[in-house]
XYZ file of C-alpha atoms in Angstrom:
674
model
C 63.258 88.783 -48.742
C 60.484 87.420 -46.625
C 57.039 89.004 -46.795
C 56.316 88.183 -43.136
C 56.953 90.726 -40.387
C 58.263 89.957 -36.922
C 55.861 90.562 -34.063
C 56.983 93.019 -31.309
C 57.682 91.643 -27.764
C 57.735 88.077 -29.004
C 60.922 86.027 -29.357
C 61.579 82.566 -30.544
C 62.497 79.754 -28.210
C 66.031 79.577 -29.596
C 66.626 83.282 -28.969
C 65.442 82.975 -25.399
C 67.733 80.028 -24.907
C 70.742 81.988 -26.205
C 69.933 84.922 -23.980
C 69.599 82.619 -21.008
C 73.021 81.242 -21.695
C 74.397 84.687 -22.046
C 72.992 85.927 -18.762
C 72.158 83.789 -15.702
C 70.206 86.657 -14.160
C 68.199 86.930 -17.288
C 67.493 83.159 -17.129
C 66.215 83.462 -13.587
C 63.910 86.269 -14.575
C 62.554 84.210 -17.440
C 61.706 81.388 -15.034
C 59.807 83.747 -12.788
C 57.930 85.147 -15.748
C 57.074 81.647 -16.986
C 55.718 80.763 -13.573
C 53.652 83.888 -13.460
C 52.258 83.136 -16.870
C 51.341 79.663 -15.770
C 49.574 81.092 -12.743
C 47.801 83.618 -14.857
C 46.673 80.875 -17.210
C 45.305 78.914 -14.284
C 43.431 81.990 -13.059
C 42.088 82.545 -16.532
C 40.949 78.943 -16.822
C 39.257 79.202 -13.425
C 37.502 82.347 -14.459
C 36.286 80.656 -17.619
C 34.944 77.736 -15.585
C 33.158 80.104 -13.202
C 31.687 81.963 -16.109
C 30.413 78.762 -17.653
C 29.037 77.642 -14.309
C 27.215 80.938 -13.916
C 25.578 80.488 -17.298
C 24.374 76.901 -16.443
C 23.460 77.496 -12.800
C 19.732 76.703 -13.080
C 20.499 73.362 -14.692
C 23.062 72.503 -12.012
C 20.552 73.382 -9.279
C 17.984 71.125 -10.917
C 20.485 68.275 -11.128
C 21.426 68.859 -7.545
C 17.791 68.612 -6.458
C 17.328 65.433 -8.434
C 20.509 64.023 -6.949
C 19.281 64.856 -3.447
C 15.938 63.200 -4.132
C 17.616 60.111 -5.573
C 19.989 59.967 -2.644
C 17.040 60.218 -0.258
C 15.327 57.242 -1.948
C 18.551 55.229 -1.936
C 19.060 55.989 1.732
C 15.515 54.861 2.559
C 16.072 51.623 0.643
C 19.325 51.099 2.432
C 17.688 51.763 5.797
C 14.906 49.291 4.967
C 17.413 46.637 3.917
C 19.436 47.238 7.054
C 16.295 46.809 9.151
C 15.453 43.578 7.321
C 18.975 42.324 7.854
C 18.744 43.260 11.538
C 15.486 41.289 11.796
C 17.093 38.321 10.013
C 20.073 38.510 12.320
C 17.724 38.615 15.307
C 15.879 35.511 14.083
C 19.136 33.718 13.413
C 20.342 34.690 16.861
C 17.099 33.381 18.375
C 17.454 30.101 16.433
C 21.070 29.899 17.462
C 20.111 30.417 21.104
C 17.451 27.705 20.827
C 19.919 25.345 19.189
C 22.444 26.195 21.872
C 19.879 25.309 24.520
C 19.089 22.079 22.687
C 22.798 21.328 22.392
C 23.279 21.963 26.096
C 20.351 19.655 26.789
C 21.935 16.985 24.601
C 25.236 17.504 26.389
C 23.506 17.055 29.735
C 21.823 13.883 28.503
C 25.136 12.672 27.118
C 26.872 13.327 30.432
C 24.090 11.480 32.232
C 24.361 8.588 29.761
C 28.133 8.495 30.170
C 27.707 8.470 33.917
C 25.171 5.662 33.644
C 27.507 3.729 31.343
C 30.317 4.198 33.825
C 28.129 2.874 36.608
C 27.072 -0.084 34.475
C 30.686 -0.737 33.537
C 31.685 -0.666 37.191
C 28.850 -3.021 38.087
C 29.845 -5.286 35.210
C 33.436 -5.399 36.451
C 32.188 -6.247 39.946
C 29.887 -8.998 38.692
C 32.618 -10.334 36.399
C 35.014 -10.522 39.326
C 32.392 -12.301 41.416
C 31.633 -14.734 38.605
C 35.321 -15.413 38.129
C 35.664 -16.158 41.822
C 32.632 -18.473 41.757
C 33.738 -20.324 38.625
C 37.148 -20.974 40.155
C 35.820 -21.997 43.525
C 36.011 -25.603 44.734
C 32.252 -25.744 45.329
C 31.446 -24.806 41.738
C 33.843 -27.361 40.315
C 32.559 -30.069 42.645
C 28.904 -29.547 41.609
C 29.496 -29.564 37.826
C 27.875 -32.983 37.449
C 24.751 -31.794 39.280
C 24.328 -28.830 36.936
C 24.549 -31.109 33.927
C 21.846 -33.336 35.363
C 19.556 -30.364 36.087
C 20.134 -28.927 32.616
C 19.344 -32.256 30.983
C 16.219 -32.580 33.107
C 15.020 -29.095 32.085
C 15.594 -29.838 28.380
C 13.784 -33.153 28.696
C 10.861 -31.439 30.428
C 10.638 -28.862 27.639
C 10.678 -31.546 24.949
C 8.067 -33.542 26.798
C 5.831 -30.488 27.082
C 6.272 -29.748 23.382
C 5.557 -33.353 22.416
C 2.515 -33.376 24.675
C 1.259 -30.203 23.020
C 1.824 -31.665 19.552
C 0.216 -34.902 20.626
C -2.771 -33.075 22.037
C -3.161 -30.996 18.887
C -2.725 -34.089 16.748
C -5.312 -36.016 18.732
C -7.738 -33.113 18.501
C -7.163 -32.914 14.740
C -7.789 -36.664 14.403
C -11.019 -36.395 16.379
C -12.204 -33.429 14.320
C -11.207 -35.190 11.091
C -13.301 -38.216 12.005
C -16.322 -36.000 12.656
C -15.769 -34.133 9.374
C -15.298 -37.338 7.366
C -18.641 -38.643 8.642
C -20.414 -35.434 7.691
C -22.522 -35.403 4.517
C -21.423 -31.838 3.699
C -17.755 -32.918 3.409
C -16.501 -33.153 -0.195
C -13.099 -34.933 -0.219
C -12.594 -34.521 -3.967
C -13.034 -30.741 -3.660
C -10.565 -30.619 -0.755
C -8.015 -32.638 -2.751
C -8.142 -30.032 -5.509
C -7.367 -27.287 -3.000
C -4.472 -29.265 -1.507
C -3.303 -30.306 -4.963
C -3.266 -33.990 -3.992
C -5.001 -37.190 -5.082
C -6.645 -39.540 -2.576
C -9.745 -41.722 -2.397
C -9.527 -42.158 1.373
C -12.188 -39.912 2.906
C -10.704 -40.006 6.434
C -7.160 -39.365 5.181
C -8.328 -36.274 3.273
C -10.186 -35.023 6.359
C -7.005 -35.432 8.431
C -4.989 -33.548 5.841
C -7.626 -30.841 5.874
C -6.948 -30.253 9.574
C -3.186 -30.803 9.612
C -2.221 -28.810 6.481
C -1.217 -25.143 6.412
C -4.052 -23.579 8.406
C -3.327 -20.088 7.094
C -5.071 -21.145 3.877
C -8.813 -20.763 3.801
C -9.632 -24.343 2.818
C -13.252 -25.127 1.965
C -14.647 -28.529 3.044
C -17.422 -28.112 0.473
C -18.061 -25.924 -2.586
C -20.791 -24.201 -0.530
C -18.911 -23.804 2.763
C -16.357 -21.007 3.184
C -14.766 -21.127 6.643
C -13.723 -17.466 6.720
C -17.077 -16.329 5.365
C -18.850 -18.415 8.001
C -16.752 -16.915 10.813
C -17.261 -13.361 9.613
C -20.991 -13.616 8.988
C -21.670 -15.396 12.274
C -19.204 -13.346 14.362
C -16.906 -16.168 15.404
C -13.360 -15.595 16.673
C -10.153 -16.847 15.114
C -9.900 -19.619 17.701
C -13.370 -20.955 16.877
C -13.565 -23.941 14.545
C -16.050 -22.983 11.833
C -16.790 -26.589 10.831
C -17.302 -27.769 14.400
C -19.579 -24.793 15.056
C -21.568 -25.525 11.902
C -22.001 -29.222 12.646
C -23.138 -28.597 16.223
C -25.044 -25.298 15.899
C -24.978 -23.677 12.466
C -26.584 -26.494 10.466
C -29.636 -26.600 12.721
C -30.048 -22.823 12.713
C -29.469 -22.545 8.950
C -26.616 -20.054 9.398
C -25.041 -18.612 6.214
C -22.117 -20.682 4.957
C -21.061 -19.238 1.602
C -21.464 -16.185 -0.582
C -23.107 -18.349 -3.249
C -25.539 -20.173 -0.988
C -28.519 -18.050 0.028
C -30.383 -20.039 2.693
C -33.446 -17.810 2.644
C -33.692 -17.947 -1.144
C -33.375 -21.723 -1.154
C -36.086 -22.191 1.499
C -38.411 -19.863 -0.424
C -37.747 -21.823 -3.621
C -38.165 -25.175 -1.848
C -40.145 -24.760 1.420
C -39.663 -28.378 2.460
C -35.943 -27.609 2.939
C -36.785 -25.639 6.088
C -37.002 -28.906 8.034
C -33.690 -30.250 6.715
C -30.956 -30.777 9.357
C -28.301 -29.595 6.892
C -29.186 -27.278 3.996
C -25.924 -27.919 2.128
C -26.494 -31.672 2.019
C -30.170 -31.144 1.189
C -29.302 -28.849 -1.695
C -26.881 -31.281 -3.356
C -29.186 -34.243 -2.830
C -32.466 -32.533 -3.780
C -32.328 -28.881 -4.849
C -29.585 -29.110 -7.433
C -31.082 -32.214 -9.035
C -34.350 -30.381 -9.763
C -32.587 -27.327 -11.188
C -32.725 -24.818 -8.318
C -29.739 -22.467 -8.226
C -28.052 -22.076 -4.806
C -28.450 -18.302 -4.989
C -31.123 -15.983 -6.332
C -30.337 -15.616 -10.087
C -31.707 -12.066 -10.033
C -28.891 -11.135 -7.643
C -26.057 -12.978 -9.358
C -25.160 -12.981 -13.051
C -25.144 -16.575 -14.351
C -24.056 -17.365 -17.902
C -26.039 -20.006 -19.874
C -22.895 -22.104 -20.404
C -21.945 -22.204 -16.715
C -25.530 -22.895 -15.633
C -25.778 -25.789 -18.078
C -22.527 -27.295 -16.809
C -23.453 -26.827 -13.146
C -26.628 -28.892 -13.481
C -25.184 -31.651 -15.683
C -25.863 -35.237 -14.589
C -22.945 -37.261 -15.865
C -24.830 -40.544 -15.342
C -27.358 -39.785 -18.088
C -26.903 -40.710 -21.802
C -27.140 -37.007 -22.641
C -23.731 -36.431 -21.018
C -22.115 -38.494 -23.785
C -23.871 -36.664 -26.622
C -22.653 -33.650 -28.617
C -23.239 -30.311 -26.873
C -22.915 -27.169 -28.996
C -22.316 -24.865 -26.000
C -19.461 -27.048 -24.794
C -17.996 -27.349 -28.299
C -17.908 -23.576 -28.760
C -16.672 -23.053 -25.187
C -13.703 -25.302 -25.831
C -13.122 -24.172 -29.413
C -13.460 -20.424 -29.704
C -12.255 -20.477 -33.299
C -15.553 -22.162 -34.271
C -17.872 -19.692 -32.536
C -18.918 -18.146 -35.873
C -20.441 -21.408 -37.147
C -24.193 -22.141 -36.872
C -25.231 -25.129 -34.731
C -25.759 -27.463 -37.713
C -22.265 -26.763 -39.004
C -20.870 -27.230 -35.504
C -22.389 -30.698 -35.360
C -20.978 -31.508 -38.781
C -17.558 -30.291 -37.698
C -17.739 -32.371 -34.518
C -18.723 -35.532 -36.407
C -15.977 -35.209 -39.042
C -13.084 -33.383 -37.374
C -13.266 -33.479 -33.564
C -11.815 -36.955 -33.195
C -8.815 -36.239 -35.420
C -8.208 -32.743 -34.015
C -8.616 -33.785 -30.337
C -11.511 -31.386 -29.821
C -13.903 -31.773 -26.869
C -17.638 -31.622 -27.508
C -19.390 -33.770 -24.861
C -19.974 -33.259 -21.130
C -18.227 -36.491 -20.146
C -15.083 -35.554 -22.071
C -15.234 -32.015 -20.732
C -15.405 -32.970 -17.044
C -12.631 -35.519 -17.546
C -10.616 -32.666 -18.998
C -11.603 -30.316 -16.149
C -10.942 -33.050 -13.568
C -13.948 -32.010 -11.514
C -17.621 -32.733 -10.909
C -20.376 -30.379 -12.129
C -21.351 -29.200 -8.629
C -17.774 -27.973 -7.985
C -18.132 -25.244 -10.619
C -18.961 -21.835 -9.098
C -22.412 -20.955 -10.409
C -21.341 -17.357 -11.152
C -17.967 -18.163 -12.739
C -17.181 -15.586 -15.439
C -14.289 -16.553 -17.781
C -13.973 -13.065 -19.293
C -13.707 -11.379 -15.884
C -11.355 -14.094 -14.625
C -8.987 -13.261 -17.482
C -9.429 -9.505 -16.911
C -8.580 -9.803 -13.225
C -5.543 -11.984 -13.959
C -3.789 -10.636 -17.033
C -1.237 -13.440 -16.891
C -4.050 -15.684 -18.201
C -5.602 -13.369 -20.791
C -3.353 -14.232 -23.737
C -2.796 -17.822 -22.677
C -6.481 -18.744 -22.853
C -7.809 -16.236 -25.341
C -11.214 -17.307 -26.803
C -11.155 -20.535 -24.753
C -13.445 -19.852 -21.785
C -13.625 -23.447 -20.576
C -9.850 -23.695 -20.447
C -9.983 -20.678 -18.141
C -12.385 -22.637 -15.968
C -9.984 -25.565 -15.961
C -7.207 -23.236 -14.812
C -9.381 -21.945 -11.998
C -10.383 -25.411 -10.820
C -6.856 -26.775 -11.094
C -4.865 -23.762 -9.845
C -7.079 -20.792 -9.047
C -8.951 -22.470 -6.178
C -5.719 -23.435 -4.428
C -4.182 -20.008 -5.088
C -7.268 -18.154 -3.866
C -7.768 -16.261 -7.128
C -11.028 -14.282 -7.465
C -12.896 -15.264 -10.617
C -15.334 -12.401 -11.172
C -15.888 -8.816 -10.106
C -18.434 -9.784 -7.437
C -15.917 -12.180 -5.924
C -13.268 -9.464 -6.145
C -15.318 -6.589 -4.751
C -17.151 -8.502 -2.025
C -20.516 -7.613 -0.543
C -19.560 -6.084 2.814
C -21.988 -3.359 3.861
C -20.541 0.091 4.662
C -21.238 1.855 7.959
C -23.930 4.516 7.619
C -22.894 6.275 10.810
C -22.916 10.099 10.772
C -20.527 12.050 12.992
C -20.917 15.539 14.436
C -18.599 18.007 12.705
C -18.627 20.192 15.810
C -15.829 17.932 17.033
C -13.611 19.503 14.357
C -13.471 22.575 16.600
C -11.662 20.551 19.253
C -8.786 19.022 17.337
C -6.147 20.215 19.785
C -2.595 21.036 18.793
C -2.134 18.131 16.384
C -2.599 18.638 12.642
C -5.705 16.615 11.655
C -4.196 14.968 8.584
C -0.867 14.111 7.011
C -1.089 12.860 3.415
C 1.708 10.532 2.331
C 1.684 9.638 -1.341
C 3.875 7.265 -3.340
C 3.853 8.212 -7.007
C 5.450 5.779 -9.426
C 3.104 6.829 -12.254
C 3.512 10.605 -12.427
C 0.751 10.964 -15.036
C -1.784 10.331 -12.259
C -0.975 13.533 -10.384
C -3.922 15.471 -11.843
C -6.387 12.833 -10.677
C -4.888 12.492 -7.203
C -4.568 16.240 -6.689
C -8.264 16.527 -7.565
C -9.059 14.440 -4.486
C -6.602 16.442 -2.374
C -8.580 19.596 -3.189
C -11.413 18.164 -1.090
C -9.286 18.554 2.049
C -10.383 21.891 3.553
C -8.801 21.210 6.939
C -5.109 21.858 7.665
C -2.894 19.098 6.298
C 0.709 18.384 5.338
C 1.706 16.649 2.118
C 4.620 14.220 1.708
C 5.258 12.753 -1.752
C 7.740 10.077 -2.768
C 8.808 9.912 -6.423
C 10.770 7.070 -8.002
C 14.255 7.714 -9.353
C 13.463 6.081 -12.717
C 10.156 7.872 -13.442
C 10.296 11.364 -11.905
C 10.786 14.589 -13.890
C 11.076 18.304 -13.182
C 7.589 18.982 -14.536
C 5.881 16.902 -11.871
C 7.865 18.651 -9.144
C 6.791 22.043 -10.508
C 3.154 20.917 -10.590
C 3.318 19.682 -7.001
C 4.927 22.935 -5.868
C 2.262 24.938 -7.665
C -0.455 22.932 -5.891
C 1.122 23.052 -2.426
C 4.360 25.035 -2.105
C 5.287 23.554 1.274
C 4.927 19.917 0.137
C 7.859 17.681 1.094
C 9.117 15.845 -1.969
C 11.527 12.891 -1.870
C 13.022 10.653 -4.544
C 13.925 7.031 -3.860
C 14.599 3.729 -5.601
C 11.661 1.573 -6.693
C 11.714 -0.809 -3.733
C 8.767 -2.361 -1.961
C 6.133 -0.956 -4.349
C 3.829 1.583 -2.654
C 4.627 0.192 0.828
C 8.331 0.902 0.295
C 7.463 4.456 -0.764
C 5.406 4.961 2.400
C 8.354 3.716 4.458
C 10.619 6.299 2.816
C 8.184 9.086 3.714
C 7.534 7.922 7.272
C 11.266 8.125 7.857
C 10.865 11.916 7.670
C 7.576 12.420 9.539
C 6.819 13.100 13.184
C 3.944 10.791 14.082
C 2.940 12.619 17.270
C 2.391 15.814 15.269
C -0.635 14.366 13.418
C -4.024 12.902 14.321
C -4.178 10.654 11.256
C -2.516 9.760 7.968
C -4.104 9.422 4.535
C -1.974 6.983 2.556
C -2.347 7.191 -1.222
C -0.495 5.979 -4.273
C -0.688 6.212 -8.056
C -2.399 2.860 -8.574
C -1.868 0.892 -11.755
C -1.777 -2.849 -11.202
C 0.047 -4.449 -14.157
C -1.568 -7.823 -13.429
C -5.170 -6.479 -13.557
C -7.170 -5.035 -16.466
C -7.359 -1.222 -16.671
C -11.154 -1.157 -16.340
C -10.974 -2.987 -13.021
C -8.115 -0.827 -11.764
C -10.108 2.315 -12.565
C -13.070 1.097 -10.507
C -10.774 -0.135 -7.741
C -8.951 3.187 -7.498
C -12.161 5.245 -7.609
C -13.784 3.205 -4.826
C -10.741 3.477 -2.557
C -10.278 7.224 -3.000
C -13.969 8.129 -2.918
C -14.415 6.422 0.459
C -11.800 8.611 2.149
C -11.430 11.797 0.041
C -14.445 11.722 -2.288
C -15.795 15.154 -1.300
C -15.293 17.913 1.252
C -18.117 16.460 3.378
C -16.593 12.959 3.242
C -13.201 14.260 4.369
C -14.724 16.241 7.229
C -16.840 13.256 8.298
C -13.812 10.953 8.318
C -11.719 13.342 10.428
C -14.685 13.921 12.736
C -14.960 10.143 13.127
C -11.325 9.938 14.241
C -11.921 12.687 16.823
C -15.341 11.619 18.062
C -14.744 7.862 18.303
C -11.326 6.981 19.772
C -11.870 3.303 18.886
C -11.706 3.925 15.134
C -8.246 3.095 13.815
C -8.589 2.696 10.038
C -11.140 4.098 7.566
C -11.416 2.396 4.174
C -13.690 1.335 1.340
C -16.168 -1.419 2.269
C -16.118 -2.591 -1.352
C -12.461 -3.493 -0.980
C -12.541 -5.081 2.437
C -10.610 -8.330 2.048
C -9.845 -11.341 4.224
C -7.779 -13.331 1.722
C -4.186 -14.252 2.560
C -3.619 -15.574 -1.017
C 0.016 -16.603 -1.666
C 1.397 -14.656 1.287
C 0.778 -17.173 4.073
C 4.448 -17.798 4.956
C 5.646 -14.176 4.968
C 2.372 -13.025 6.554
C 2.647 -15.482 9.449
C 6.335 -14.642 9.918
C 5.514 -10.936 9.977
C 2.794 -11.441 12.605
C 5.296 -13.390 14.699
C 7.792 -10.560 14.306
C 5.220 -8.024 15.541
C 4.115 -10.360 18.360
C 0.496 -10.341 17.219
C -1.607 -12.250 19.742
C -3.660 -15.234 18.653
C -7.010 -13.464 18.972
C -5.889 -10.702 16.570
C -4.510 -12.873 13.761
C -7.613 -12.909 11.572
C -6.849 -11.396 8.188
C -8.880 -8.239 7.466
C -7.505 -5.354 5.448
C -8.135 -2.704 2.788
C -7.167 -4.273 -0.525
C -5.276 -1.591 -2.437
C -3.734 0.171 0.590
C -5.434 3.564 0.261
C -7.039 4.533 3.549
C -6.993 6.881 6.539
C -4.992 5.474 9.460
C -4.615 6.760 13.000
C -1.065 7.987 13.631
C -0.475 5.559 16.535
C -1.029 2.638 14.150
C 1.301 4.127 11.544
C 4.025 4.499 14.146
C 3.487 0.979 15.492
C 3.779 -0.626 12.048
C 6.738 1.488 10.904
C 9.144 1.574 13.828
C 9.979 -2.166 14.119
C 10.692 -2.371 10.370
C 12.064 1.128 9.759
C 15.386 -0.236 8.481
C 13.900 -3.039 6.370
C 15.362 -3.336 2.867
C 12.400 -3.994 0.578
C 12.534 -5.948 -2.669
C 13.666 -4.134 -5.818
C 10.632 -3.880 -8.122
C 12.289 -2.779 -11.363
C 12.286 -5.141 -14.361
C 10.245 -7.805 -12.575
C 7.854 -10.314 -14.137
C 4.086 -10.060 -13.921
C 3.900 -12.855 -11.345
C 6.202 -10.871 -9.031
C 3.647 -8.063 -8.741
C 0.721 -10.368 -7.960
C 1.594 -11.649 -4.486
C 4.252 -13.115 -2.229
C 6.460 -10.116 -1.350
C 6.898 -8.522 2.063
C 4.932 -5.498 0.840
C 1.852 -7.695 0.317
C 2.136 -9.021 3.886
C 2.481 -5.518 5.357
C -0.646 -4.483 3.447
C -2.511 -7.124 5.476
C -0.692 -6.347 8.733
C -2.321 -2.926 9.101
C -5.521 -4.619 10.268
C -3.747 -6.968 12.696
C -1.686 -4.222 14.320
C -4.763 -1.991 14.515
C -6.667 -4.704 16.427
C -3.646 -5.448 18.614
C -3.694 -1.792 19.710
C -7.408 -1.967 20.510
C -8.799 -0.132 17.475
C -11.334 -1.189 14.839
C -12.254 -0.547 11.187
C -14.753 2.003 9.928
C -15.890 0.773 6.521
C -17.173 3.452 4.142
């Protein structure tokens, strides 16, 4: 018997099912009851929810308030974003409208061009029909022989004119050569070294002097520099420096060479003031009594070079042992005292083919003592031309031999004074009030080619001196750029335009890449810069070179403002550069340089070579446009993996570096040397 008791009014599911089967009416009633129970349960659940809600009402109100506040903030943000988007849409619509106007303008121009082409095509068809009719006419066919005769006559006349011109030039050269050959200042042996020829015929050498490549600055004497003479005495390119000297300059004692100071020589030897030709007088008198051609306090002269310069090869001393010469030719013996050097010379020189006398030395050098530049510096010659540094290490006189045999003909500078020059800068001061009237054009656009990215800090330091509005364009090289340098440039000037290109055309090629993206008419002037490291020149010289170039144009805030004021105040100024690096040397670029001037149609009076060596300067925008546009599609030489000699001279980039000055003069502008 079960201990559990049944509960009243409650039945099991099975009992209810049996009852439902027993009575359909009962089943229907059960369904109604079940539905009512379900509804009652729902009501009960709702009541429970309401009760719970009533107990947590303050919290719900607080949440509701927070929700409203949050919604209000979200709505404000949404409204602000919508307004920003509306403004963006308005700007885009404005740009679109402008572009649509531009497009319509282009369409109008295109329709006009098409119409013009149609007219030209119609005219061409008309002319072609007329020509066809003429060519097939009886008259034209009957006069064919006459046209041939006229054509032959015209060609003959042209040839005759050309031959007459050549004959005239040849006759003039012969006449000038005869005058030069009879001049005492003419040194045929020195000219032969420059032309790399051998001849004992004085007149023949003089003729070759006038008929050889005239783009080379040939010197008729060690103390006469034709280009120097023209520059110092303000002659034009058409003027003949030698003819001018022989007829005027010699009598007036005009300056002829950087290493011949007329005033110094006359002070040292007053009787020279009455000489008809100071150069001849110096070699016949002054040099023989030991007077240097230039003030030794102004020019550094080494004891070895001075001794060689004054040697008289006709004396017995020239055949005797000379310790300075022995050490100069044999650097490995420099540590020995003079007595030991003499002993070494007596017992070893002959068997080891060592040179120790002046006669043997000048036979080796293939020159005369007076042909040696008095300020020749072997150490600086090697530093300027690194291709010689290892070849002639500790052999200074072999460096001199290289200069006399090759360097003279190649136009190589042999010391820092020769490299830097002595041109005096302009001390002119400009009014900065003109900076208030610059007009709509931006005063300066800086274009910079940066192969060596490690130089950015130094270059950006100079850019900080630009306090006037300027734009910055930088070209990086695809083999040397990195993301760090781009970040540094962006940090310095966020709106800088940065491009990456192949290493073609050195710095000139990089400038070309940047000018392809600039609008010349938007700027007053351009500052062209590059990360300068010349692999063929010693680092110490490059550092000085770079500093001089940059300091002249961007050295301080005052310098920058003065240079821009100069461009505004004086419309004749075309290029501003460092006076220390003013150069007139064509070097090994004569062929490409002449071809380039022909290409640009440079007139004869503007073909003198004058340029900023190193190509860092401020250039008026009209000049930049004039030099870029004709060669904008030029494919420059690839500079990767090239030898040292490639970087020294001879490429199109080196000719363009010199062309800036010619094009500037052709446009009527002039240099301002700082």
